[in-house]
XYZ file of C-alpha atoms in Angstrom:
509
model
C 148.157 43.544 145.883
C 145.481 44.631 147.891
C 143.498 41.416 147.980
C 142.984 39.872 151.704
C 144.065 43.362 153.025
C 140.636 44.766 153.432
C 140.127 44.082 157.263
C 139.874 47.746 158.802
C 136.697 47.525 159.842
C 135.231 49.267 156.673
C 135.310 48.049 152.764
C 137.722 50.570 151.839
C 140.781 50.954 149.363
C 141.303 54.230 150.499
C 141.845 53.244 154.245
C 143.624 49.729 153.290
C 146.180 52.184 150.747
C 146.962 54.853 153.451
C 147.439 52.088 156.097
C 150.142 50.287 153.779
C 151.430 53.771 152.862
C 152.405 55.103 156.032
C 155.997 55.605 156.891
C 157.880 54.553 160.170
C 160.702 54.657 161.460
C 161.740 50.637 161.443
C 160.896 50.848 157.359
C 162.275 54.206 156.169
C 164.892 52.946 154.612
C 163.525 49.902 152.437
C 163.666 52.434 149.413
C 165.001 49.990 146.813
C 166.903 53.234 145.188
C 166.509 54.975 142.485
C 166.762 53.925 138.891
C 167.776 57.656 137.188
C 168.080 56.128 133.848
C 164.030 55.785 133.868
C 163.165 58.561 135.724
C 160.268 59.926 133.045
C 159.870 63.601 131.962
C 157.806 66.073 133.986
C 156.270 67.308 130.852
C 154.557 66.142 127.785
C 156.458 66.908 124.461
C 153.947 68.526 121.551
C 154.760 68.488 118.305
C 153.212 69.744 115.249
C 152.451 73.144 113.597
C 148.586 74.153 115.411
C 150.096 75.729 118.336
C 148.933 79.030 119.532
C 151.349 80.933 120.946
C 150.828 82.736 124.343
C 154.141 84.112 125.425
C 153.613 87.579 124.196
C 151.163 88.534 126.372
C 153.460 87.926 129.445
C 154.355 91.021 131.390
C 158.205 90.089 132.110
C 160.777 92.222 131.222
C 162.629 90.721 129.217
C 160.273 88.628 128.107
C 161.815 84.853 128.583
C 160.250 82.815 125.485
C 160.800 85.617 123.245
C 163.579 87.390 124.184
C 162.163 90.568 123.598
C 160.946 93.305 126.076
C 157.492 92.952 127.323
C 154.813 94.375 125.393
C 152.144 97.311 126.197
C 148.852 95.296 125.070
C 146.901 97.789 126.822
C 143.649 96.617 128.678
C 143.932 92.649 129.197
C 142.266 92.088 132.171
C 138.740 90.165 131.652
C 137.999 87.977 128.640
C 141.139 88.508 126.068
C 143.473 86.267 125.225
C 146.220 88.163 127.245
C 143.698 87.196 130.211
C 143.838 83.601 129.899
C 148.019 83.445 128.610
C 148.435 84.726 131.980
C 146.136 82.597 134.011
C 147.388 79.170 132.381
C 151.404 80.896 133.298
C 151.047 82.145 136.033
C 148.902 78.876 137.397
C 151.584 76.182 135.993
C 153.864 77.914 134.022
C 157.632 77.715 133.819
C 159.160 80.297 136.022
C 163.040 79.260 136.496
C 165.217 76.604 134.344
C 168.251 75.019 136.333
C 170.819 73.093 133.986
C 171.123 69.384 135.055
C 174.141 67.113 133.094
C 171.009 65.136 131.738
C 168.145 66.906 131.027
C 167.101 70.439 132.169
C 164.884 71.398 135.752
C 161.708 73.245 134.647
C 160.695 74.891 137.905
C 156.642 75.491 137.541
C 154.852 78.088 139.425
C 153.759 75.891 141.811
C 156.290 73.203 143.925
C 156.036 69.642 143.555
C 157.200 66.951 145.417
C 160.944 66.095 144.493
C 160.184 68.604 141.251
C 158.380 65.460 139.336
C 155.650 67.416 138.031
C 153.140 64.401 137.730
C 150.008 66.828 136.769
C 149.368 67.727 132.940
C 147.167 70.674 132.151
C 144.692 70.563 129.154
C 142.522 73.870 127.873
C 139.405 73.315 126.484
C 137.803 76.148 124.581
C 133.819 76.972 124.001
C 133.989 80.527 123.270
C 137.054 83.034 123.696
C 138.037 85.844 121.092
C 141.509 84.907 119.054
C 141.727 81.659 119.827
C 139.430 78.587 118.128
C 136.915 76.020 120.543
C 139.086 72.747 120.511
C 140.678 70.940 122.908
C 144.701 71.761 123.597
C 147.592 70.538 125.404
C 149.880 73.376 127.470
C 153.502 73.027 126.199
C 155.246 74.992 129.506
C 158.307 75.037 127.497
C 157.141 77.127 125.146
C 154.042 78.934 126.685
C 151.851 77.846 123.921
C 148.607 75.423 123.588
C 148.890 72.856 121.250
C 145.356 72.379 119.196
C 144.518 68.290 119.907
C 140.918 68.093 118.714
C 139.331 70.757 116.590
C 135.404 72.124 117.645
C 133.183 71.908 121.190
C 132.925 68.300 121.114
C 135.281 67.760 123.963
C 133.221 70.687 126.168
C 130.040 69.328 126.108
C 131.359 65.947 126.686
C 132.828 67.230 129.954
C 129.702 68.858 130.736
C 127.963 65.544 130.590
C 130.857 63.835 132.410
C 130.596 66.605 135.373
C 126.669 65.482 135.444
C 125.385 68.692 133.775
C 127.248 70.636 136.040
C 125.899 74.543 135.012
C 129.052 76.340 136.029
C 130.862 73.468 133.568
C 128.164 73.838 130.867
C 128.399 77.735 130.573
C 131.959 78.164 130.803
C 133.791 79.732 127.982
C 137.011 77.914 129.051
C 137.612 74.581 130.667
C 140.540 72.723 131.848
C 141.469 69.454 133.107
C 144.644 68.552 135.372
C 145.183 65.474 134.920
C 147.881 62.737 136.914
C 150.517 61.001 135.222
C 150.992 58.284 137.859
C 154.354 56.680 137.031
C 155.999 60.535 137.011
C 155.548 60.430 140.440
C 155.529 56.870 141.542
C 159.157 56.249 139.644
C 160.475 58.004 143.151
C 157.725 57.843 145.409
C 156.402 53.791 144.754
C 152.719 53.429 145.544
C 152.648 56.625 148.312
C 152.938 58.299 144.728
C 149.274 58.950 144.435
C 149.473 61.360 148.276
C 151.938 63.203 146.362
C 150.190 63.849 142.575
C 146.757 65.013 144.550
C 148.549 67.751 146.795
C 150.945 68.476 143.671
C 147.226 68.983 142.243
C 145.926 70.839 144.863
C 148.774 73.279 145.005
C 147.863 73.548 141.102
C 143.971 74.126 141.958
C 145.151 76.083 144.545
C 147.148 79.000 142.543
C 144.721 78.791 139.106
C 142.070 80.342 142.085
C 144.355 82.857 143.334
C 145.733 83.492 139.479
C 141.969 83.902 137.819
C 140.987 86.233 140.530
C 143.941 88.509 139.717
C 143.063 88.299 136.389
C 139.557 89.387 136.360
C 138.046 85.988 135.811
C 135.587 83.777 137.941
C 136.705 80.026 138.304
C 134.823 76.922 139.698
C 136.800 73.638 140.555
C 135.493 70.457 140.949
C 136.075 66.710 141.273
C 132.559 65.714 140.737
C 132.953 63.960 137.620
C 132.370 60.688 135.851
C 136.233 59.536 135.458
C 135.666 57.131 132.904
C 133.761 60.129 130.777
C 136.293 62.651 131.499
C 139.006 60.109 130.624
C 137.788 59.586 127.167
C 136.854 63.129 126.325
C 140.565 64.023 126.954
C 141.421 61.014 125.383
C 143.593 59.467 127.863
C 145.633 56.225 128.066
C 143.815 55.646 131.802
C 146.644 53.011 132.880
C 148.416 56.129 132.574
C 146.820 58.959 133.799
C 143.910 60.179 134.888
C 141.529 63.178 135.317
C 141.908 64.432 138.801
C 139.968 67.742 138.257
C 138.227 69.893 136.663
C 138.151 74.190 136.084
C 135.522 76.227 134.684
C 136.611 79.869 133.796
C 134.315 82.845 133.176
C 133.918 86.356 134.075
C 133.579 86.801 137.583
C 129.972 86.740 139.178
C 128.602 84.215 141.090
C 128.734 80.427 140.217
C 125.958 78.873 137.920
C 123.795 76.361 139.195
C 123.200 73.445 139.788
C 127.023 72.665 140.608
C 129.097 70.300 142.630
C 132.248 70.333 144.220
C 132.571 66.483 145.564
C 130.253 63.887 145.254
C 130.640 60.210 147.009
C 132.079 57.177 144.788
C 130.157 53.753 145.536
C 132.705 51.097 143.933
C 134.673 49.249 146.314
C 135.776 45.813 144.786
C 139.106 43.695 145.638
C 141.589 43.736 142.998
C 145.349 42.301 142.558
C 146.152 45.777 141.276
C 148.721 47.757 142.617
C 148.030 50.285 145.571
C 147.781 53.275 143.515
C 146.147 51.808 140.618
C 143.529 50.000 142.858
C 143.021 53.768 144.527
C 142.559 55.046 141.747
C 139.731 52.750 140.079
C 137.934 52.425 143.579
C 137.328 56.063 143.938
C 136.090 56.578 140.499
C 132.742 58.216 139.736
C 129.808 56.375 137.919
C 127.865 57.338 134.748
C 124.993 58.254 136.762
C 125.379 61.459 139.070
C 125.862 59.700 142.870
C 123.181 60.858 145.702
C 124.173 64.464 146.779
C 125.599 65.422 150.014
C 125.234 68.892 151.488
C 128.560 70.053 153.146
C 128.868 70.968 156.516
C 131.223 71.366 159.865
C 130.574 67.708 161.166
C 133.657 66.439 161.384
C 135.458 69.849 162.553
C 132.401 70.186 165.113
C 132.671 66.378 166.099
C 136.417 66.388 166.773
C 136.035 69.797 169.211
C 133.495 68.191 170.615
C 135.116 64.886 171.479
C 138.084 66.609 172.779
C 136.519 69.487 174.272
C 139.512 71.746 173.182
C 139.016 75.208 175.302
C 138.676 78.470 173.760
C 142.400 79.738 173.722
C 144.145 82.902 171.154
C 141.888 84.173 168.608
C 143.952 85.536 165.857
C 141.353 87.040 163.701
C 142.232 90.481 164.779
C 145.835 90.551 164.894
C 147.205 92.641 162.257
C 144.538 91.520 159.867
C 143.031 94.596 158.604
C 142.042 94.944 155.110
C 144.129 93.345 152.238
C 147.085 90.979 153.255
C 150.159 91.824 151.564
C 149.867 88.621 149.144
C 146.716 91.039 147.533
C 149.112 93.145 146.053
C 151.241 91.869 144.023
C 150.203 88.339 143.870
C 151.438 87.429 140.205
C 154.934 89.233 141.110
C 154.912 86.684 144.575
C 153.764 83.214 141.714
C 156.695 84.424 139.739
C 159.341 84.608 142.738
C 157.824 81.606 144.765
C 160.141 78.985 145.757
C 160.195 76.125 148.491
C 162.408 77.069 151.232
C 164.806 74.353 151.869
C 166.901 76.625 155.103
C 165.602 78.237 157.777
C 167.128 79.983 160.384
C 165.893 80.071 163.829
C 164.609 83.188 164.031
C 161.324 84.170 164.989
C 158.403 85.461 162.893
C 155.416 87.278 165.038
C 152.229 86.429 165.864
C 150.428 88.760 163.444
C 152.561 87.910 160.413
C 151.264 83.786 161.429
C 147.758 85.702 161.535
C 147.860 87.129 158.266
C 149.010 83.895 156.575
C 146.517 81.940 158.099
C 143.505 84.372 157.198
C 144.869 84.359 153.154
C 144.463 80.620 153.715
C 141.470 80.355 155.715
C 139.321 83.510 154.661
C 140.675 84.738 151.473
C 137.984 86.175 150.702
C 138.029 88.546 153.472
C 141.593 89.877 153.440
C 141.506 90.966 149.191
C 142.011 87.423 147.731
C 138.353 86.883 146.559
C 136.021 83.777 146.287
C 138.669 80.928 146.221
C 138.416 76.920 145.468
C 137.072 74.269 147.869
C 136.131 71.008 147.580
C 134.731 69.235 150.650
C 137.089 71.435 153.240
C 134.828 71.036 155.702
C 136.643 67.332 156.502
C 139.914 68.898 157.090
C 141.122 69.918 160.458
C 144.116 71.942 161.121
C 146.764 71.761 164.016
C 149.902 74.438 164.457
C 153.129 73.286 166.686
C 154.365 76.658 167.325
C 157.895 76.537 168.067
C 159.166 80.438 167.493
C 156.588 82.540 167.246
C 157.026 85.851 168.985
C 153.373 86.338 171.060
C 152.317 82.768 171.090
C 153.849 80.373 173.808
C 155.017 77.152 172.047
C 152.857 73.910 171.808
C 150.814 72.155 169.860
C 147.596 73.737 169.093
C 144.239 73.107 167.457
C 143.196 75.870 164.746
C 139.151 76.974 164.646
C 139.284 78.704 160.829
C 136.619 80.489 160.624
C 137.845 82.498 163.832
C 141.399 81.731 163.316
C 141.560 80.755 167.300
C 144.285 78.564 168.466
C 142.799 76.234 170.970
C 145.865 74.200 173.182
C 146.472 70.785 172.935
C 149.790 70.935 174.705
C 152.187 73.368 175.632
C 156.065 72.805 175.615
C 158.049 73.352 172.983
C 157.440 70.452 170.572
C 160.803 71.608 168.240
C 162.223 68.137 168.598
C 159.119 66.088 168.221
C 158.748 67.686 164.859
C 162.317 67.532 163.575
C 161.951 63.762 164.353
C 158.174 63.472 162.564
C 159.608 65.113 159.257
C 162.012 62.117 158.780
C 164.952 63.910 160.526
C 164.492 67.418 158.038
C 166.055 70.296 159.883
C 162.970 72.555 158.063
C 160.652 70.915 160.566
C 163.110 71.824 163.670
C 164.090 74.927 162.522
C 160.724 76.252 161.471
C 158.952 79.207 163.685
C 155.203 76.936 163.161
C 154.825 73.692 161.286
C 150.917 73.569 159.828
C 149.354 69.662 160.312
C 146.202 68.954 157.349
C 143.940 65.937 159.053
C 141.000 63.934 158.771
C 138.592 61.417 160.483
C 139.065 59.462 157.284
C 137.019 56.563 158.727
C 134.015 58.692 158.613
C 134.619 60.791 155.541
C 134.874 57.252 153.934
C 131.229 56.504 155.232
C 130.238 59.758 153.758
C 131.892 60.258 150.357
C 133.057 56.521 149.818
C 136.850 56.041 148.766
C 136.499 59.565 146.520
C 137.253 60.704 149.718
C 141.134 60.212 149.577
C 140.831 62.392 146.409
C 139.254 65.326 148.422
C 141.031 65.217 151.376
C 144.275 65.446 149.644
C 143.500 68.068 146.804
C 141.948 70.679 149.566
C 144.963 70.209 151.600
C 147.093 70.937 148.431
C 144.473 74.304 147.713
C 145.321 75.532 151.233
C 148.926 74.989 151.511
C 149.133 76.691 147.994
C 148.115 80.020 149.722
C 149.597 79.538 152.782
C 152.723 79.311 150.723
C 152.364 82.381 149.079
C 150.772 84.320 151.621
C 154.160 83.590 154.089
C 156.306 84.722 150.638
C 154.525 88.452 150.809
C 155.282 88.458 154.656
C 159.102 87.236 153.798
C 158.485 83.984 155.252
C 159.881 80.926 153.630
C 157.523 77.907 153.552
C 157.901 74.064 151.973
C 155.361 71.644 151.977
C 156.149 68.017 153.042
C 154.990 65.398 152.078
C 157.376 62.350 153.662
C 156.630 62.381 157.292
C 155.942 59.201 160.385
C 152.366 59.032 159.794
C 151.661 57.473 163.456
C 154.040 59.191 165.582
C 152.401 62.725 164.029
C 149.326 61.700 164.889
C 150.975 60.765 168.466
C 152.067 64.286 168.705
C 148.526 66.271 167.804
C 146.730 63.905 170.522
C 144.752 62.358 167.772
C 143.987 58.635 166.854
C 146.257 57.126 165.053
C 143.501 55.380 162.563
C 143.372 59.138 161.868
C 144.363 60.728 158.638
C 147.608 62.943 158.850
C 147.291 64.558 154.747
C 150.157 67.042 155.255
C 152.510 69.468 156.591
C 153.416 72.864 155.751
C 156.594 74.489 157.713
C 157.064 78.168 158.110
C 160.016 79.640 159.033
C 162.576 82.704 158.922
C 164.763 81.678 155.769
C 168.333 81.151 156.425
């Protein structure tokens, strides 16, 4: 499919796919439909008699897989097998069941797009008390792990597929999210694969949060050799694919030698199918590629370029000490859901503050060390439409000092209603959050891997952002369906730019 398309300038999959990918206006509606006799399950069914059970560590009253009232397991914080039940729920567990005529709605702890659910998550275990190393599948129905291959075979052959990565090599506990493609592509066609690596990121995104409340340290990273990590999972790879990978430990700093993102250097034509071609092009190699220190360049380039003046610096309003998420984050994982009404009321400027600092600086407002994988290629744009203390327009955010820099003032509450396909969340919302990227020049950088990061540290940050507007009483929902050009249009950027993805905030209705 993609062959003869390659003719951007650069040999790249990754630009040719989010070209073809884009929505407008004139070709909205071409959806052929939906086919719900196909649609596939947005889980993997386990069966057999090595399961290890988790659900009685859980601390909900009544407890939901048992049926019983929560149990007093004393200390569980740390490395115990409470520890980890509650890390793997609380990350992508089952937290609300709605009846359907045909099968029933598991609603996970984290949203997805159109609840599809495309990402699996595997354990892998080295070394943790009451439970033996082997490699298991999560069954979210039941909140148990499901033993697939006995031993620590399957750990060190992800530590040799993450290139000797130390944080992988000394963790006690791995695990792998993995995409199953046609969960998400069955609705979505070949734009599928935007969707599974935010639905991934919002994953990464809350296993972060999750292990820090925990007492556990956790390193992501997509630095891997897919075609290793593929077999040591044992995966049908027309089917699904590793997208990352977790180490978890006690907390203390991260082991090294380790790597976040590393660039891919494949980029061959092929007949296959926009995702599927994607998907192959950005793959790792045996060998680990050349390393590439991070840095600001792009976020420094595009300030530069548009010579954006110095305009609100949020950094000290109302952001003083722990944000509200910090205190309660499991309760807010257990009550998040994706606000589909909002009213239009306002929200203040400090509340916006504090969400953006539990996204931006986690660290600094009681959140702790969180995931990143090349962030440094994302920039970030706010339309403020109805935010009490902020006069509306489009603005540019700076995150390490939170500072909204103008782009344009007026109130842009149309233009953004129109953007999100016509969704009222987007006109109704109090700020709507823009992801983007020079993805011309992170493709120079990191090759067609890229797309991967781009998308997956967009999902990390909207995770928290999501979260962190629950604790304020904020409703957020990520979107994912939006005119890719006439967004672009509206930030003042280049269209050949990347839009990743929006995040609306608003007063729920």
């Amino acid at each position: 499919m993609l062959a003869g398309l390659l003719d951007f300038g650069i040999m790249s999959i990754a630009i040719t796919y989010h070209e073809a990918t884009k929505y407008a206006p004139e070709t909205i509606g071409n959806h052929p439909g939906l086919d719900w006799a196909s649609q596939p399950l947005a889980h993997k069914e386990y069966h057999g008699d090595d399961a290890v059970s988790l659900a009685e560590y859980l601390p909900i009253d009544p407890n939901p897989f048992t049926g019983q009232a929560a149990k007093d397991i004393g200390e569980w914080q740390g490395r115990s097998l409470a520890a980890l039940s509650r890390w793997i729920f609380f990350t992508y567990g089952v937290t609300a069941v709605v009846p359907q005529p045909d099968r029933q709605l598991l609603l996970r702890a984290v949203p997805s797009a159109g609840g599809l659910y495309p990402a699996e998550l595997y354990v892998v275990i080295r070394d943790w008390p009451d439970i033996a190393p082997g490699l298991y599948g999560y069954d979210p129905r039941r909140h148990r792990l499901m033993l697939l291959a006995e031993g620590t075979a399957t750990a060190e052959a992800l530590t040799e597929a993450s290139y000797a990565n130390a944080a992988i090599a000394k963790a006690p506990v791995l695990a792998a999210i993995t995409g199953v493609f046609e969960r998400s592509r069955w609705r979505y066609q070949e734009r599928a694969y935007r969707r599974i690596l935010l639905d991934t990121g919002h994953l990464i995104g809350n296993a972060g949060l999750v292990a820090h409340a925990v007492g556990l340290g956790m390193h992501a990273t997509a630095a891997f050799c897919d075609d290793r990590a593929d077999a040591a999972l044992r995966l049908e790879q027309q089917e699904e694919g590793v997208l990352a990978l977790i180490a978890l430990d006690l907390q203390g700093p991260t082991a090294r030698p380790s790597w976040t993102a590393l660039p891919s250097t494949t980029n061959e034509t092929t007949n296959l199918p926009l995702l599927d071609a994607l998907h192959r092009a950005s793959r790792l190699p045996p060998n680990r590629p050349r390393f590439l220190a991070r840095g600001e360049v792009t976020t420094e380039a595009l300030e530069t370029t548009h010579g954006w003046a110095a305009g609100d610096r949020l950094r000290g309003a109302g952001v003083a000490g722990p944000v509200p998420l910090a205190a309660d984050l499991l309760g807010y994982v257990l009550r998040r859901r994706s606000c589909r009404r909002f009213g239009q009321v306002a929200f203040s400027r400090d509340t916006l503050a504090r969400i953006l600092a539990a996204a931006y600086v986690p660290e600094q407002v009681g959140l702790g060390e969180q995931p990143t994988l090349d962030r440094a290629r994302l920039a970030t744009f706010i339309a403020v439409i109805n935010v009490t203390g902020v006069e509306p327009g489009v603005y540019y955010l700076a995150p390490h000092q939170l500072e909204l820099r103008p782009v344009r003032l007026g109130n842009p509450r149309q233009a953004t209603h129109f953007i999100a396909l016509g969704q009222d969340l987007c006109g109704d919302a109090g700020a709507v959050l823009f992801h983007t990227a020079d993805l011309r020049g992170a493709v120079r950088e990191m090759g067609d891997r890229a797309y991967r990061h781009l998308h997956l540290d967009a999902g990390i940050i909207g995770q928290r952002i999501n979260l962190a507007a629950l604790a304020e009483g904020i409703g957020a929902s990520g979107i994912g369906g939006f005119f890719d050009d006439h967004t672009a249009d509206l930030l003042g950027i280049p269209r050949e730019q990347a839009v990743v993805y929006i995040t609306a905030l608003g007063t729920p209705a």
